[in-house]
Amino acid sequence: MIKTRFNSRTLSLCGLFAALSAVLSWTSIPFIPVPLTLTHISIFMAAGLLGWRYGTISQIIYVLLGVAGAPVFSGFRGGLGYIAGPTGGFIFGYILTVLVTGLLIKRFGTRFWVLMLCMAAGWVCTYAAGLPWIAAQTGRTLPEALTAFCLPFLPGDAAKTVLCAGLINRLHPVLAKRNR
């Protein structure tokens, strides 16, 4: 992760990754009730490039913008009504995902396979937060929610993981060198 103190530059990077999360959430394929989005790309990039602390701040900003009503979620939606709906658990799970992934990357490093394992733990966080919430919202059991709202997404999740691991593996040394 980039070594930096909390200053205007760091705040700008947090805002940039919050904005990236919004843009990538708009890039979606509408499944019902959970759309397939690219948001995890910004989440994992924030964890790998900003670190756990500032990556988490970036996603807190993103979620708070959405809660406040800014159209930052899939389908250009926002507000408490959207966050209280079926995807709310996944959205709140983004914060836990970046926190855990960032802490693991800090502990174990940025080698490609290590990054993939750290992100796999991040996916577990996302699903652990989202599946009970959506099961309650849709009246399904947890195994039914797992089958309907996790398994179909795993191939795309794997592709996003490989992409992010490759990008972080390449960008991290360049950004670290530039910040010296």
N, CA, C and O atoms as a DFTB+ gen file, in Angstrom:
720 C
 N C O
     1  1       0.829      -1.182       0.000
     2  2       0.000       0.000       0.000
     3  2       0.872       1.244       0.000
     4  3       2.043       1.204       0.380
     5  1       0.297       2.319      -0.421
     6  2       1.017       3.572      -0.519
     7  2       1.190       4.143       0.885
     8  3       0.213       4.316       1.614
     9  1       2.423       4.433       1.261
    10  2       2.682       5.034       2.576
    11  2       2.352       6.522       2.488
    12  3       2.954       7.260       1.708
    13  1       1.407       6.941       3.282
    14  2       1.016       8.340       3.254
    15  2       0.349       8.715       4.572
    16  3      -0.214       7.865       5.262
    17  1       0.422       9.979       4.903
    18  2      -0.277      10.488       6.077
    19  2      -1.618      11.039       5.628
    20  3      -1.839      11.294       4.444
    21  1      -2.509      11.219       6.593
    22  2      -3.813      11.778       6.262
    23  2      -3.644      13.264       5.999
    24  3      -3.351      14.033       6.914
    25  1      -3.826      13.662       4.761
    26  2      -3.709      15.047       4.329
    27  2      -4.658      15.243       3.151
    28  3      -5.473      14.367       2.862
    29  1      -4.562      16.357       2.483
    30  2      -5.479      16.629       1.379
    31  2      -5.284      15.636       0.238
    32  3      -6.245      15.285      -0.448
    33  1      -4.070      15.188       0.033
    34  2      -3.806      14.207      -1.026
    35  2      -4.474      12.872      -0.681
    36  3      -5.091      12.242      -1.541
    37  1      -4.349      12.450       0.565
    38  2      -4.960      11.200       0.997
    39  2      -6.474      11.298       0.922
    40  3      -7.134      10.368       0.458
    41  1      -7.025      12.407       1.369
    42  2      -8.464      12.614       1.295
    43  2      -8.928      12.581      -0.153
    44  3      -9.992      12.038      -0.451
    45  1      -8.146      13.153      -1.050
    46  2      -8.476      13.129      -2.477
    47  2      -8.489      11.706      -3.015
    48  3      -9.367      11.341      -3.798
    49  1      -7.512      10.898      -2.594
    50  2      -7.474       9.501      -3.035
    51  2      -8.679       8.724      -2.508
    52  3      -9.244       7.894      -3.220
    53  1      -9.071       8.992      -1.269
    54  2     -10.258       8.339      -0.715
    55  2     -11.496       8.727      -1.524
    56  3     -12.325       7.876      -1.846
    57  1     -11.616      10.004      -1.846
    58  2     -12.730      10.473      -2.663
    59  2     -12.702       9.886      -4.062
    60  3     -13.744       9.551      -4.624
    61  1     -11.502       9.762      -4.624
    62  2     -11.357       9.184      -5.957
    63  2     -11.840       7.730      -5.977
    64  3     -12.543       7.320      -6.901
    65  1     -11.463       6.958      -4.961
    66  2     -11.902       5.562      -4.922
    67  2     -13.387       5.443      -4.590
    68  3     -14.036       4.494      -5.030
    69  1     -13.933       6.376      -3.831
    70  2     -15.386       6.396      -3.604
    71  2     -16.104       6.667      -4.922
    72  3     -17.103       6.021      -5.238
    73  1     -15.588       7.624      -5.686
    74  2     -16.179       7.937      -6.995
    75  2     -16.032       6.752      -7.954
    76  3     -16.953       6.445      -8.711
    77  1     -14.891       6.097      -7.921
    78  2     -14.686       4.919      -8.764
    79  2     -15.690       3.826      -8.405
    80  3     -16.205       3.144      -9.291
    81  1     -15.967       3.656      -7.127
    82  2     -16.982       2.680      -6.716
    83  2     -18.342       3.029      -7.314
    84  3     -19.063       2.146      -7.778
    85  1     -18.688       4.304      -7.301
    86  2     -19.965       4.731      -7.881
    87  2     -20.014       4.438      -9.372
    88  3     -20.987       3.867      -9.863
    89  1     -18.975       4.825     -10.090
    90  2     -18.950       4.613     -11.536
    91  2     -19.025       3.120     -11.864
    92  3     -19.740       2.716     -12.781
    93  1     -18.288       2.312     -11.113
    94  2     -18.293       0.880     -11.383
    95  2     -19.597       0.211     -10.948
    96  3     -19.949      -0.847     -11.470
    97  1     -20.311       0.808     -10.011
    98  2     -21.615       0.248      -9.643
    99  2     -22.648       0.539     -10.728
   100  3     -23.605      -0.216     -10.902
   101  1     -22.451       1.624     -11.448
   102  2     -23.370       1.947     -12.541
   103  2     -23.188       0.993     -13.717
   104  3     -24.104       0.797     -14.516
   105  1     -21.999       0.402     -13.815
   106  2     -21.731      -0.575     -14.863
   107  2     -22.251      -1.906     -14.346
   108  3     -21.552      -2.626     -13.634
   109  1     -23.490      -2.227     -14.714
   110  2     -24.111      -3.399     -14.117
   111  2     -24.992      -4.142     -15.110
   112  3     -25.464      -3.594     -16.106
   113  1     -25.187      -5.402     -14.792
   114  2     -26.154      -6.241     -15.497
   115  2     -27.270      -6.498     -14.491
   116  3     -27.035      -7.101     -13.444
   117  1     -28.477      -6.047     -14.800
   118  2     -29.545      -6.110     -13.803
   119  2     -30.128      -7.510     -13.618
   120  3     -30.989      -7.937     -14.387
   121  1     -29.655      -8.215     -12.601
   122  2     -30.310      -9.438     -12.150
   123  2     -31.270      -9.024     -11.051
   124  3     -31.093      -7.971     -10.438
   125  1     -32.265      -9.822     -10.799
   126  2     -33.228      -9.475      -9.762
   127  2     -33.038     -10.430      -8.597
   128  3     -32.999     -11.640      -8.824
   129  1     -32.919      -9.961      -7.374
   130  2     -32.870      -8.565      -6.947
   131  2     -31.450      -8.035      -6.800
   132  3     -31.273      -6.904      -6.348
   133  1     -30.425      -8.816      -7.168
   134  2     -29.034      -8.390      -6.990
   135  2     -28.395      -8.191      -8.363
   136  3     -28.248      -9.154      -9.116
   137  1     -28.014      -6.961      -8.701
   138  2     -27.364      -6.743     -10.000
   139  2     -25.897      -7.186      -9.963
   140  3     -25.258      -7.185      -8.911
   141  1     -25.396      -7.553     -11.108
   142  2     -23.976      -7.863     -11.250
   143  2     -23.269      -6.550     -11.569
   144  3     -23.518      -5.950     -12.614
   145  1     -22.393      -6.103     -10.679
   146  2     -21.685      -4.838     -10.877
   147  2     -20.180      -5.074     -10.862
   148  3     -19.705      -6.175     -10.583
   149  1     -19.461      -4.032     -11.163
   150  2     -18.002      -4.071     -11.138
   151  2     -17.437      -3.386      -9.893
   152  3     -16.237      -3.121      -9.822
   153  1     -18.281      -3.103      -8.928
   154  2     -17.880      -2.337      -7.742
   155  2     -16.708      -2.957      -6.999
   156  3     -15.862      -2.234      -6.473
   157  1     -16.644      -4.271      -6.948
   158  2     -15.545      -4.908      -6.206
   159  2     -14.172      -4.591      -6.796
   160  3     -13.166      -4.712      -6.097
   161  1     -14.111      -4.197      -8.040
   162  2     -12.817      -3.803      -8.600
   163  2     -12.271      -2.607      -7.824
   164  3     -11.101      -2.597      -7.442
   165  1     -13.107      -1.606      -7.590
   166  2     -12.635      -0.436      -6.834
   167  2     -12.378      -0.787      -5.373
   168  3     -11.463      -0.241      -4.756
   169  1     -13.171      -1.689      -4.820
   170  2     -12.984      -2.093      -3.427
   171  2     -11.626      -2.764      -3.248
   172  3     -10.868      -2.412      -2.344
   173  1     -11.323      -3.726      -4.108
   174  2     -10.053      -4.438      -3.987
   175  2      -8.862      -3.562      -4.366
   176  3      -7.788      -3.686      -3.776
   177  1      -9.045      -2.680      -5.346
   178  2      -7.959      -1.759      -5.701
   179  2      -7.679      -0.797      -4.549
   180  3      -6.524      -0.482      -4.263
   181  1      -8.734      -0.336      -3.892
   182  2      -8.543       0.539      -2.725
   183  2      -7.805      -0.201      -1.617
   184  3      -6.901       0.357      -0.994
   185  1      -8.182      -1.448      -1.366
   186  2      -7.508      -2.239      -0.324
   187  2      -6.041      -2.431      -0.648
   188  3      -5.190      -2.333       0.236
   189  1      -5.737      -2.705      -1.911
   190  2      -4.364      -2.995      -2.301
   191  2      -3.489      -1.775      -2.496
   192  3      -2.280      -1.842      -2.278
   193  1      -4.081      -0.656      -2.904
   194  2      -3.280       0.533      -3.201
   195  2      -3.329       1.584      -2.095
   196  3      -2.336       2.267      -1.845
   197  1      -4.474       1.718      -1.433
   198  2      -4.578       2.698      -0.349
   199  2      -4.309       2.077       1.009
   200  3      -3.965       2.783       1.957
   201  1      -4.461       0.770       1.113
   202  2      -4.310       0.098       2.395
   203  2      -5.634      -0.001       3.111
   204  3      -6.644       0.545       2.666
   205  1      -5.616      -0.706       4.228
   206  2      -6.867      -0.974       4.927
   207  2      -7.523       0.286       5.470
   208  3      -8.744       0.420       5.399
   209  1      -6.746       1.200       6.006
   210  2      -7.313       2.387       6.657
   211  2      -7.987       3.317       5.640
   212  3      -9.168       3.637       5.770
   213  1      -7.230       3.740       4.640
   214  2      -7.776       4.697       3.678
   215  2      -8.713       4.029       2.679
   216  3      -9.634       4.666       2.166
   217  1      -8.484       2.756       2.401
   218  2      -9.430       2.015       1.579
   219  2     -10.786       1.928       2.253
   220  3     -11.822       2.084       1.606
   221  1     -10.777       1.678       3.563
   222  2     -12.025       1.618       4.323
   223  2     -12.707       2.977       4.338
   224  3     -13.925       3.062       4.186
   225  1     -11.934       4.036       4.520
   226  2     -12.515       5.384       4.492
   227  2     -13.180       5.640       3.142
   228  3     -14.268       6.213       3.083
   229  1     -12.531       5.218       2.063
   230  2     -13.106       5.449       0.728
   231  2     -14.467       4.768       0.591
   232  3     -15.385       5.332      -0.004
   233  1     -14.599       3.565       1.134
   234  2     -15.871       2.862       1.000
   235  2     -16.927       3.377       1.986
   236  3     -18.124       3.315       1.703
   237  1     -16.490       3.877       3.128
   238  2     -17.438       4.529       4.037
   239  2     -18.006       5.777       3.354
   240  3     -19.205       6.043       3.437
   241  1     -17.145       6.534       2.686
   242  2     -17.616       7.710       1.945
   243  2     -18.638       7.293       0.892
   244  3     -19.698       7.906       0.765
   245  1     -18.311       6.255       0.146
   246  2     -19.208       5.754      -0.907
   247  2     -20.572       5.376      -0.329
   248  3     -21.607       5.797      -0.848
   249  1     -20.573       4.587       0.740
   250  2     -21.833       4.142       1.335
   251  2     -22.609       5.326       1.910
   252  3     -23.826       5.407       1.741
   253  1     -21.921       6.241       2.585
   254  2     -22.609       7.404       3.161
   255  2     -23.214       8.300       2.080
   256  3     -24.303       8.846       2.259
   257  1     -22.510       8.448       0.966
   258  2     -23.081       9.203      -0.152
   259  2     -24.384       8.569      -0.618
   260  3     -25.373       9.259      -0.866
   261  1     -24.371       7.243      -0.732
   262  2     -25.574       6.539      -1.156
   263  2     -26.701       6.637      -0.147
   264  3     -27.855       6.838      -0.524
   265  1     -26.379       6.498       1.130
   266  2     -27.389       6.617       2.185
   267  2     -27.999       8.018       2.169
   268  3     -29.198       8.185       2.393
   269  1     -27.163       9.023       1.900
   270  2     -27.647      10.409       1.856
   271  2     -28.528      10.691       0.639
   272  3     -29.160      11.744       0.553
   273  1     -28.566       9.746      -0.296
   274  2     -29.444       9.921      -1.448
   275  2     -28.736      10.148      -2.766
   276  3     -29.391      10.197      -3.808
   277  1     -27.434      10.286      -2.758
   278  2     -26.708      10.449      -4.025
   279  2     -26.870       9.167      -4.849
   280  3     -26.826       8.073      -4.288
   281  1     -27.053       9.281      -6.149
   282  2     -27.295       8.094      -6.978
   283  2     -26.001       7.338      -7.299
   284  3     -25.571       7.294      -8.452
   285  1     -25.396       6.753      -6.289
   286  2     -24.103       6.090      -6.463
   287  2     -24.221       4.575      -6.565
   288  3     -23.231       3.905      -6.860
   289  1     -25.405       4.019      -6.329
   290  2     -25.577       2.577      -6.372
   291  2     -26.053       2.142      -7.756
   292  3     -26.357       2.973      -8.611
   293  1     -26.110       0.860      -7.954
   294  2     -26.523       0.289      -9.233
   295  2     -27.829       0.913      -9.719
   296  3     -28.742       1.160      -8.932
   297  1     -27.905       1.159     -11.005
   298  2     -29.106       1.760     -11.572
   299  2     -29.258       3.222     -11.231
   300  3     -30.367       3.752     -11.306
   301  1     -28.185       3.893     -10.860
   302  2     -28.192       5.312     -10.486
   303  2     -29.174       5.570      -9.345
   304  3     -29.918       6.550      -9.361
   305  1     -29.165       4.678      -8.358
   306  2     -30.063       4.821      -7.222
   307  2     -29.283       5.125      -5.956
   308  3     -28.072       4.914      -5.888
   309  1     -29.987       5.618      -4.967
   310  2     -29.414       5.908      -3.662
   311  2     -30.545       6.116      -2.674
   312  3     -31.720       6.046      -3.034
   313  1     -30.183       6.369      -1.434
   314  2     -31.174       6.652      -0.405
   315  2     -31.371       5.492       0.545
   316  3     -30.962       4.362       0.281
   317  1     -32.017       5.808       1.669
   318  2     -32.263       4.804       2.704
   319  2     -33.159       3.669       2.215
   320  3     -32.994       2.520       2.626
   321  1     -34.097       3.990       1.346
   322  2     -34.988       2.955       0.819
   323  2     -34.224       1.892       0.048
   324  3     -34.521       0.702       0.150
   325  1     -33.245       2.328      -0.719
   326  2     -32.451       1.375      -1.495
   327  2     -31.556       0.551      -0.580
   328  3     -31.440      -0.664      -0.742
   329  1     -30.931       1.210       0.372
   330  2     -30.011       0.522       1.285
   331  2     -30.780      -0.459       2.180
   332  3     -30.218      -1.467       2.608
   333  1     -32.059      -0.177       2.467
   334  2     -32.871      -1.078       3.282
   335  2     -33.399      -2.253       2.476
   336  3     -33.974      -3.183       3.042
   337  1     -33.211      -2.221       1.159
   338  2     -33.696      -3.289       0.292
   339  2     -32.772      -4.496       0.277
   340  3     -31.868      -4.599       1.105
   341  1     -32.994      -5.400      -0.652
   342  2     -32.277      -6.675      -0.694
   343  2     -30.758      -6.574      -0.824
   344  3     -30.045      -7.452      -0.340
   345  1     -30.254      -5.530      -1.463
   346  2     -28.802      -5.433      -1.667
   347  2     -28.079      -4.686      -0.558
   348  3     -26.854      -4.572      -0.595
   349  1     -28.805      -4.177       0.424
   350  2     -28.192      -3.388       1.488
   351  2     -27.092      -4.102       2.247
   352  3     -26.074      -3.496       2.579
   353  1     -27.281      -5.367       2.521
   354  2     -26.248      -6.129       3.240
   355  2     -24.956      -6.227       2.455
   356  3     -23.868      -6.144       3.025
   357  1     -25.072      -6.404       1.146
   358  2     -23.878      -6.456       0.307
   359  2     -23.160      -5.103       0.311
   360  3     -21.933      -5.039       0.387
   361  1     -23.941      -4.032       0.229
   362  2     -23.348      -2.693       0.198
   363  2     -22.619      -2.397       1.506
   364  3     -21.496      -1.895       1.477
   365  1     -23.226      -2.693       2.639
   366  2     -22.529      -2.502       3.904
   367  2     -21.338      -3.458       4.019
   368  3     -20.339      -3.146       4.668
   369  1     -21.458      -4.606       3.391
   370  2     -20.361      -5.567       3.379
   371  2     -19.128      -5.054       2.662
   372  3     -18.025      -5.533       2.925
   373  1     -19.284      -4.085       1.755
   374  2     -18.125      -3.502       1.059
   375  2     -17.120      -2.942       2.065
   376  3     -15.910      -3.062       1.877
   377  1     -17.626      -2.336       3.122
   378  2     -16.740      -1.732       4.126
   379  2     -15.934      -2.816       4.829
   380  3     -14.721      -2.682       4.991
   381  1     -16.590      -3.874       5.242
   382  2     -15.887      -4.990       5.877
   383  2     -14.916      -5.650       4.892
   384  3     -13.818      -6.058       5.270
   385  1     -15.330      -5.748       3.644
   386  2     -14.496      -6.381       2.616
   387  2     -13.183      -5.637       2.432
   388  3     -12.120      -6.258       2.424
   389  1     -13.236      -4.330       2.285
   390  2     -12.000      -3.565       2.071
   391  2     -11.137      -3.576       3.328
   392  3      -9.910      -3.615       3.236
   393  1     -11.756      -3.544       4.481
   394  2     -11.015      -3.582       5.742
   395  2     -10.239      -4.898       5.874
   396  3      -9.028      -4.888       6.096
   397  1     -10.927      -6.003       5.739
   398  2     -10.288      -7.319       5.896
   399  2      -9.258      -7.561       4.798
   400  3      -8.148      -8.013       5.078
   401  1      -9.618      -7.262       3.554
   402  2      -8.682      -7.477       2.446
   403  2      -7.436      -6.618       2.631
   404  3      -6.320      -7.102       2.442
   405  1      -7.611      -5.364       2.994
   406  2      -6.471      -4.472       3.208
   407  2      -5.569      -4.934       4.339
   408  3      -4.344      -4.878       4.222
   409  1      -6.171      -5.393       5.442
   410  2      -5.362      -5.902       6.563
   411  2      -4.582      -7.145       6.153
   412  3      -3.419      -7.291       6.528
   413  1      -5.196      -8.034       5.397
   414  2      -4.510      -9.237       4.948
   415  2      -3.374      -8.909       3.978
   416  3      -2.299      -9.506       4.046
   417  1      -3.616      -7.964       3.082
   418  2      -2.559      -7.553       2.144
   419  2      -1.400      -6.925       2.909
   420  3      -0.237      -7.179       2.598
   421  1      -1.714      -6.109       3.906
   422  2      -0.658      -5.511       4.722
   423  2       0.170      -6.597       5.405
   424  3       1.395      -6.495       5.477
   425  1      -0.488      -7.617       5.895
   426  2       0.192      -8.681       6.630
   427  2       0.984      -9.620       5.714
   428  3       2.098     -10.021       6.053
   429  1       0.410      -9.972       4.551
   430  2       1.004     -11.023       3.733
   431  2       1.644     -10.554       2.430
   432  3       2.341     -11.334       1.780
   433  1       1.427      -9.302       2.031
   434  2       2.127      -8.778       0.870
   435  2       1.320      -8.751      -0.416
   436  3       0.125      -9.042      -0.428
   437  1       2.005      -8.392      -1.502
   438  2       1.330      -8.142      -2.771
   439  2       1.753      -9.098      -3.884
   440  3       1.629      -8.765      -5.063
   441  1       2.244     -10.265      -3.530
   442  2       2.495     -11.256      -4.574
   443  2       1.151     -11.678      -5.153
   444  3       0.144     -11.684      -4.446
   445  1       1.131     -12.028      -6.424
   446  2      -0.112     -12.294      -7.148
   447  2      -1.003     -13.305      -6.423
   448  3      -2.173     -13.019      -6.172
   449  1      -0.474     -14.473      -6.087
   450  2      -1.293     -15.504      -5.459
   451  2      -1.719     -15.113      -4.050
   452  3      -2.799     -15.493      -3.597
   453  1      -0.893     -14.371      -3.372
   454  2      -1.261     -13.884      -2.048
   455  2      -2.431     -12.911      -2.168
   456  3      -3.382     -12.972      -1.390
   457  1      -2.353     -12.024      -3.139
   458  2      -3.453     -11.086      -3.371
   459  2      -4.757     -11.825      -3.669
   460  3      -5.822     -11.450      -3.179
   461  1      -4.657     -12.875      -4.476
   462  2      -5.856     -13.646      -4.811
   463  2      -6.491     -14.251      -3.549
   464  3      -7.713     -14.249      -3.401
   465  1      -5.657     -14.761      -2.653
   466  2      -6.183     -15.337      -1.418
   467  2      -6.763     -14.266      -0.502
   468  3      -7.794     -14.478       0.136
   469  1      -6.102     -13.121      -0.438
   470  2      -6.625     -12.008       0.374
   471  2      -7.986     -11.565      -0.146
   472  3      -8.899     -11.300       0.637
   473  1      -8.122     -11.485      -1.463
   474  2      -9.397     -11.085      -2.053
   475  2     -10.462     -12.163      -1.877
   476  3     -11.643     -11.845      -1.740
   477  1     -10.062     -13.423      -1.880
   478  2     -11.026     -14.496      -1.608
   479  2     -11.626     -14.309      -0.217
   480  3     -12.826     -14.502      -0.020
   481  1     -10.786     -13.932       0.744
   482  2     -11.299     -13.638       2.085
   483  2     -12.240     -12.435       2.041
   484  3     -13.232     -12.394       2.769
   485  1     -11.931     -11.462       1.193
   486  2     -12.820     -10.314       1.021
   487  2     -14.181     -10.713       0.473
   488  3     -15.210     -10.205       0.917
   489  1     -14.182     -11.628      -0.497
   490  2     -15.457     -12.107      -1.031
   491  2     -16.276     -12.786       0.061
   492  3     -17.493     -12.616       0.123
   493  1     -15.614     -13.551       0.918
   494  2     -16.321     -14.197       2.029
   495  2     -16.998     -13.134       2.894
   496  3     -18.133     -13.321       3.332
   497  1     -16.310     -12.026       3.140
   498  2     -16.894     -10.931       3.931
   499  2     -18.124     -10.350       3.243
   500  3     -19.147     -10.115       3.886
   501  1     -18.024     -10.121       1.947
   502  2     -19.161      -9.573       1.206
   503  2     -20.367     -10.495       1.316
   504  3     -21.471     -10.050       1.631
   505  1     -20.153     -11.767       1.058
   506  2     -21.263     -12.713       1.100
   507  2     -21.769     -12.960       2.519
   508  3     -22.964     -13.178       2.723
   509  1     -20.870     -12.926       3.493
   510  2     -21.291     -13.105       4.892
   511  2     -22.195     -11.959       5.334
   512  3     -23.111     -12.165       6.130
   513  1     -21.948     -10.765       4.831
   514  2     -22.795      -9.616       5.165
   515  2     -24.074      -9.598       4.327
   516  3     -25.141      -9.242       4.830
   517  1     -23.972      -9.974       3.072
   518  2     -25.099      -9.829       2.155
   519  2     -26.104     -10.956       2.154
   520  3     -27.304     -10.714       2.030
   521  1     -25.634     -12.194       2.290
   522  2     -26.563     -13.322       2.162
   523  2     -27.615     -13.396       3.271
   524  3     -28.787     -13.616       2.965
   525  1     -27.251     -13.221       4.548
   526  2     -28.321     -13.238       5.569
   527  2     -29.338     -12.110       5.360
   528  3     -30.538     -12.292       5.567
   529  1     -28.836     -10.951       4.947
   530  2     -29.711      -9.794       4.723
   531  2     -30.701     -10.084       3.594
   532  3     -31.902      -9.859       3.737
   533  1     -30.181     -10.585       2.467
   534  2     -31.066     -10.831       1.326
   535  2     -31.988     -12.020       1.580
   536  3     -33.111     -12.054       1.077
   537  1     -31.519     -12.992       2.356
   538  2     -32.392     -14.116       2.713
   539  2     -33.590     -13.606       3.514
   540  3     -34.727     -14.005       3.265
   541  1     -33.328     -12.730       4.468
   542  2     -34.418     -12.156       5.267
   543  2     -35.345     -11.307       4.409
   544  3     -36.562     -11.339       4.592
   545  1     -34.781     -10.549       3.478
   546  2     -35.575      -9.657       2.629
   547  2     -36.458     -10.421       1.642
   548  3     -37.559      -9.980       1.311
   549  1     -35.966     -11.566       1.180
   550  2     -36.692     -12.312       0.149
   551  2     -37.442     -13.522       0.683
   552  3     -38.103     -14.230      -0.076
   553  1     -37.342     -13.766       2.000
   554  2     -38.052     -14.889       2.593
   555  2     -37.452     -16.245       2.243
   556  3     -38.152     -17.257       2.265
   557  1     -36.175     -16.271       1.926
   558  2     -35.495     -17.525       1.592
   559  2     -34.667     -17.998       2.781
   560  3     -34.348     -17.228       3.687
   561  1     -34.334     -19.264       2.755
   562  2     -33.400     -19.783       3.751
   563  2     -31.991     -19.388       3.316
   564  3     -31.773     -18.987       2.173
   565  1     -31.049     -19.503       4.229
   566  2     -29.665     -19.173       3.889
   567  2     -29.123     -20.063       2.765
   568  3     -28.472     -19.543       1.859
   569  1     -29.360     -21.375       2.780
   570  2     -28.895     -22.188       1.644
   571  2     -29.539     -21.785       0.315
   572  3     -28.883     -21.819      -0.726
   573  1     -30.809     -21.408       0.345
   574  2     -31.472     -20.944      -0.881
   575  2     -30.854     -19.640      -1.362
   576  3     -30.642     -19.452      -2.560
   577  1     -30.567     -18.741      -0.427
   578  2     -29.930     -17.471      -0.793
   579  2     -28.534     -17.717      -1.360
   580  3     -28.132     -17.069      -2.327
   581  1     -27.804     -18.640      -0.772
   582  2     -26.474     -18.988      -1.274
   583  2     -26.559     -19.481      -2.708
   584  3     -25.759     -19.079      -3.553
   585  1     -27.512     -20.341      -2.986
   586  2     -27.681     -20.896      -4.324
   587  2     -28.112     -19.822      -5.325
   588  3     -27.629     -19.794      -6.457
   589  1     -29.007     -18.953      -4.910
   590  2     -29.549     -17.956      -5.832
   591  2     -28.686     -16.713      -5.988
   592  3     -28.620     -16.138      -7.074
   593  1     -28.014     -16.286      -4.900
   594  2     -27.363     -14.987      -4.906
   595  2     -25.852     -15.033      -4.721
   596  3     -25.214     -13.987      -4.599
   597  1     -25.274     -16.224      -4.698
   598  2     -23.822     -16.348      -4.597
   599  2     -23.273     -17.177      -5.752
   600  3     -22.433     -16.702      -6.516
   601  1     -23.740     -18.399      -5.879
   602  2     -23.176     -19.317      -6.863
   603  2     -23.187     -18.781      -8.300
   604  3     -22.194     -18.955      -9.006
   605  1     -24.268     -18.136      -8.765
   606  2     -24.241     -17.631     -10.143
   607  2     -23.203     -16.517     -10.371
   608  3     -22.794     -16.267     -11.505
   609  1     -22.792     -15.865      -9.299
   610  2     -21.871     -14.740      -9.415
   611  2     -20.397     -15.149      -9.314
   612  3     -19.517     -14.345      -9.618
   613  1     -20.122     -16.368      -8.898
   614  2     -18.739     -16.791      -8.641
   615  2     -17.813     -16.708      -9.850
   616  3     -16.666     -16.293      -9.681
   617  1     -18.242     -17.081     -11.071
   618  2     -17.319     -16.923     -12.210
   619  2     -16.894     -15.461     -12.435
   620  3     -15.723     -15.187     -12.697
   621  1     -17.834     -14.542     -12.331
   622  2     -17.493     -13.119     -12.468
   623  2     -16.621     -12.638     -11.322
   624  3     -15.714     -11.831     -11.522
   625  1     -16.897     -13.133     -10.121
   626  2     -16.079     -12.777      -8.961
   627  2     -14.640     -13.233      -9.170
   628  3     -13.699     -12.509      -8.845
   629  1     -14.473     -14.430      -9.710
   630  2     -13.128     -14.954      -9.969
   631  2     -12.405     -14.092     -11.001
   632  3     -11.217     -13.808     -10.846
   633  1     -13.106     -13.677     -12.044
   634  2     -12.489     -12.828     -13.074
   635  2     -12.069     -11.477     -12.494
   636  3     -10.980     -10.986     -12.790
   637  1     -12.925     -10.883     -11.675
   638  2     -12.579      -9.602     -11.040
   639  2     -11.385      -9.759     -10.106
   640  3     -10.549      -8.860     -10.004
   641  1     -11.304     -10.892      -9.428
   642  2     -10.188     -11.149      -8.517
   643  2      -8.869     -11.235      -9.281
   644  3      -7.872     -10.638      -8.876
   645  1      -8.869     -11.971     -10.373
   646  2      -7.649     -12.104     -11.186
   647  2      -7.234     -10.743     -11.741
   648  3      -6.055     -10.393     -11.708
   649  1      -8.198      -9.975     -12.248
   650  2      -7.904      -8.647     -12.785
   651  2      -7.299      -7.747     -11.714
   652  3      -6.274      -7.109     -11.952
   653  1      -7.912      -7.689     -10.554
   654  2      -7.423      -6.812      -9.485
   655  2      -6.064      -7.259      -8.963
   656  3      -5.200      -6.424      -8.697
   657  1      -5.865      -8.564      -8.814
   658  2      -4.564      -9.059      -8.341
   659  2      -3.466      -8.662      -9.322
   660  3      -2.384      -8.243      -8.911
   661  1      -3.741      -8.791     -10.603
   662  2      -2.757      -8.384     -11.606
   663  2      -2.477      -6.895     -11.576
   664  3      -1.320      -6.480     -11.642
   665  1      -3.526      -6.082     -11.477
   666  2      -3.353      -4.629     -11.445
   667  2      -2.600      -4.175     -10.196
   668  3      -1.676      -3.367     -10.283
   669  1      -2.992      -4.691      -9.049
   670  2      -2.322      -4.300      -7.806
   671  2      -0.866      -4.742      -7.834
   672  3       0.025      -3.989      -7.441
   673  1      -0.628      -5.959      -8.297
   674  2       0.727      -6.490      -8.372
   675  2       1.618      -5.605      -9.236
   676  3       2.798      -5.431      -8.934
   677  1       1.068      -5.051     -10.299
   678  2       1.839      -4.175     -11.200
   679  2       1.917      -2.734     -10.712
   680  3       2.965      -2.098     -10.821
   681  1       0.814      -2.216     -10.173
   682  2       0.763      -0.798      -9.794
   683  2       1.396      -0.506      -8.445
   684  3       1.969       0.567      -8.253
   685  1       1.306      -1.425      -7.524
   686  2       1.813      -1.180      -6.169
   687  2       3.283      -0.766      -6.164
   688  3       3.617       0.242      -5.542
   689  1       4.182      -1.505      -6.835
   690  2       5.593      -1.083      -6.808
   691  2       5.818       0.277      -7.466
   692  3       6.649       1.060      -7.006
   693  1       5.092       0.553      -8.523
   694  2       5.242       1.841      -9.218
   695  2       4.804       2.985      -8.320
   696  3       5.494       3.999      -8.219
   697  1       3.658       2.825      -7.668
   698  2       3.155       3.885      -6.796
   699  2       4.013       4.027      -5.541
   700  3       4.240       5.141      -5.069
   701  1       4.485       2.918      -5.005
   702  2       5.349       2.983      -3.821
   703  2       6.647       3.697      -4.152
   704  3       7.133       4.497      -3.352
   705  1       7.213       3.421      -5.313
   706  2       8.456       4.073      -5.746
   707  2       8.228       5.577      -5.943
   708  3       9.078       6.391      -5.580
   709  1       7.101       5.931      -6.509
   710  2       6.788       7.341      -6.783
   711  2       6.609       8.132      -5.483
   712  3       6.874       9.334      -5.452
   713  1       6.163       7.472      -4.416
   714  2       5.913       8.155      -3.150
   715  2       7.126       8.278      -2.263
   716  3       7.032       8.844      -1.174
   717  1       8.243       7.776      -2.684
   718  2       9.457       7.882      -1.854
   719  2      10.005       9.272      -1.850
   720  3      11.020       9.534      -1.204
